[in-house]
Amino acid sequence: MDKTLSKVAKIITFKIADHWFALPMTTVLKIVNCPPSDQGGIVNLGMVQLGSHTIHLLNLYSTFGLGTDVPVRTQTPFLLVLRGTRKKLWGIVLETPPDLIDLPNTLFKSVSTDERFTPKKQWISHIAVISKQDISRTLLLLDLKAIFQHETVTA
């Protein structure tokens, strides 16, 4: 986590398969309903058209071995919209709406590079375990710099 942040961070959390991921709220441009295919939502091809903007999708299901693809749902999923390093728009399709929570920065523990066994796990920079009542949840904080690092190489 950035050491310049205040002692409490606003975090967007969301569930993909059986795992909970997190992003600092400042990295999320917007959260919208993902449009159906007849209105620009081509999720199975890895992109969504929102107005004049093409949003390329990050498939966390296949990246982290959580299944091969985003599950097909009858309900319209949600779309978390992010901006890459070269102003390219990226999105993460969610089955349920994300949560906004305040967490102390001290809860997040850095994931050292020695513990990163596969290249895609480099997308996780920190881990936190939060508890509410009798339920514990492990949050995996995504590292957007690592995720978008390929943009500067391929663009």
Coordinates of C-alpha atoms in Angstrom, one line a residue:
M1 CA 0.0 0.0 0.0
D2 CA 1.1 3.5 -0.6
K3 CA 2.8 4.9 2.5
T4 CA 1.4 8.4 1.7
L5 CA -2.1 7.2 2.3
S6 CA -3.9 8.1 5.5
K7 CA -4.1 5.6 8.3
V8 CA -7.5 4.5 7.0
A9 CA -8.0 3.6 3.4
K10 CA -11.3 3.4 1.5
I11 CA -11.3 0.1 -0.3
I12 CA -13.6 -1.4 -2.9
T13 CA -14.0 -5.1 -2.3
F14 CA -15.5 -7.7 -4.6
K15 CA -15.9 -11.4 -4.9
I16 CA -14.6 -13.5 -7.9
A17 CA -15.4 -17.2 -7.5
D18 CA -14.6 -18.0 -3.9
H19 CA -12.0 -15.2 -3.4
W20 CA -12.3 -11.6 -2.3
F21 CA -10.3 -9.0 -4.1
A22 CA -9.7 -5.3 -3.2
L23 CA -8.7 -2.1 -4.9
P24 CA -8.2 1.4 -3.4
M25 CA -11.2 3.5 -4.1
T26 CA -9.0 6.1 -5.8
T27 CA -8.2 3.6 -8.6
V28 CA -11.8 3.0 -9.6
L29 CA -13.2 5.4 -12.2
K30 CA -16.8 4.1 -11.9
I31 CA -19.0 1.2 -11.2
V32 CA -21.9 0.6 -13.7
N33 CA -24.3 -2.1 -14.8
C34 CA -22.6 -4.1 -17.5
P35 CA -24.6 -3.6 -20.7
P36 CA -26.2 -6.6 -22.4
S37 CA -24.7 -7.9 -25.7
D38 CA -27.3 -6.0 -27.8
Q39 CA -26.1 -2.7 -26.1
G40 CA -22.3 -3.2 -26.3
G41 CA -21.6 -5.8 -23.6
I42 CA -19.5 -8.4 -25.4
V43 CA -18.1 -10.0 -22.2
N44 CA -17.3 -13.3 -23.8
L45 CA -15.0 -11.5 -26.2
G46 CA -13.3 -9.6 -23.5
M47 CA -14.7 -6.1 -24.1
V48 CA -17.6 -3.8 -23.4
Q49 CA -18.6 -0.7 -25.3
L50 CA -19.9 2.1 -23.1
G51 CA -20.9 5.1 -25.2
S52 CA -17.8 6.0 -27.2
H53 CA -15.4 4.1 -24.9
T54 CA -14.2 0.6 -25.4
I55 CA -13.4 -1.1 -22.1
H56 CA -11.1 -4.1 -22.2
L57 CA -11.8 -6.7 -19.6
L58 CA -9.5 -8.3 -17.1
N59 CA -10.6 -11.9 -16.6
L60 CA -9.6 -12.7 -13.0
Y61 CA -11.3 -16.1 -13.3
S62 CA -8.7 -17.4 -15.8
T63 CA -5.9 -15.3 -14.5
F64 CA -6.0 -16.9 -11.0
G65 CA -7.2 -20.3 -12.1
L66 CA -10.7 -19.8 -10.8
G67 CA -12.4 -21.2 -13.8
T68 CA -12.0 -20.6 -17.5
D69 CA -14.4 -17.7 -17.9
V70 CA -16.8 -15.2 -16.4
P71 CA -19.9 -17.2 -15.5
V72 CA -22.9 -16.5 -17.7
R73 CA -25.7 -15.0 -15.6
T74 CA -29.3 -14.1 -16.5
Q75 CA -28.9 -10.9 -14.4
T76 CA -26.9 -8.1 -15.7
P77 CA -23.5 -8.1 -13.9
F78 CA -21.7 -5.1 -12.7
L79 CA -18.6 -3.5 -14.3
L80 CA -15.8 -2.0 -12.3
V81 CA -14.0 0.5 -14.6
L82 CA -10.3 1.3 -14.2
R83 CA -7.8 3.4 -16.2
G84 CA -4.6 1.8 -17.3
T85 CA -1.2 3.5 -17.5
R86 CA -1.7 4.7 -21.0
K87 CA -5.3 6.0 -20.4
K88 CA -6.7 2.8 -21.8
L89 CA -9.9 1.8 -20.0
W90 CA -10.1 -1.6 -18.3
G91 CA -12.9 -3.4 -16.6
I92 CA -13.6 -6.2 -14.2
V93 CA -17.0 -7.9 -14.6
L94 CA -18.6 -8.7 -11.2
E95 CA -21.5 -11.0 -10.4
T96 CA -22.6 -8.9 -7.4
P97 CA -22.2 -5.3 -6.5
P98 CA -18.9 -4.4 -4.8
D99 CA -18.6 -3.1 -1.3
L100 CA -16.9 0.1 -0.1
I101 CA -15.2 -0.3 3.3
D102 CA -12.8 1.7 5.4
L103 CA -9.8 -0.3 6.6
P104 CA -6.8 0.6 8.6
N105 CA -3.6 0.4 6.5
T106 CA -2.0 -1.7 9.3
L107 CA -4.3 -4.6 8.3
F108 CA -2.6 -5.0 4.9
K109 CA 0.5 -7.1 4.8
S110 CA 2.9 -6.9 1.9
V111 CA 3.2 -10.0 -0.3
S112 CA 7.0 -10.3 -0.9
T113 CA 8.3 -11.3 -4.3
D114 CA 9.7 -14.5 -2.8
E115 CA 6.2 -15.7 -2.1
R116 CA 5.0 -15.0 -5.6
F117 CA 5.2 -18.4 -7.3
T118 CA 3.5 -17.6 -10.6
P119 CA 3.7 -14.4 -12.7
K120 CA 0.0 -13.7 -12.4
K121 CA 0.2 -13.8 -8.6
Q122 CA 2.4 -10.7 -9.0
W123 CA -0.9 -8.9 -9.5
I124 CA -1.4 -9.2 -5.8
S125 CA 0.6 -6.7 -3.7
H126 CA -1.0 -7.0 -0.2
I127 CA -3.2 -9.3 1.7
A128 CA -5.5 -8.6 4.7
V129 CA -7.7 -10.6 6.9
I130 CA -10.8 -8.9 8.1
S131 CA -13.4 -10.1 10.6
K132 CA -16.9 -9.0 11.2
Q133 CA -18.9 -10.8 13.8
D134 CA -18.0 -14.5 13.4
I135 CA -17.0 -14.2 9.7
S136 CA -13.4 -13.8 8.5
R137 CA -12.6 -12.7 5.0
T138 CA -9.2 -12.7 3.2
L139 CA -8.7 -9.7 0.9
L140 CA -6.2 -9.8 -2.0
L141 CA -5.2 -6.3 -2.9
L142 CA -4.6 -6.0 -6.7
D143 CA -1.5 -4.2 -7.8
L144 CA -2.6 -2.1 -10.8
K145 CA 1.0 -1.2 -11.7
A146 CA 1.8 -4.9 -12.2
I147 CA -1.4 -5.5 -14.0
F148 CA -0.9 -2.7 -16.5
Q149 CA 2.9 -3.1 -16.8
H150 CA 2.3 -4.9 -20.1
E151 CA 0.7 -1.8 -21.6
T152 CA 4.0 0.0 -21.8
V153 CA 5.6 -2.9 -23.5
T154 CA 2.9 -3.7 -26.1
A155 CA 1.5 -0.2 -26.7

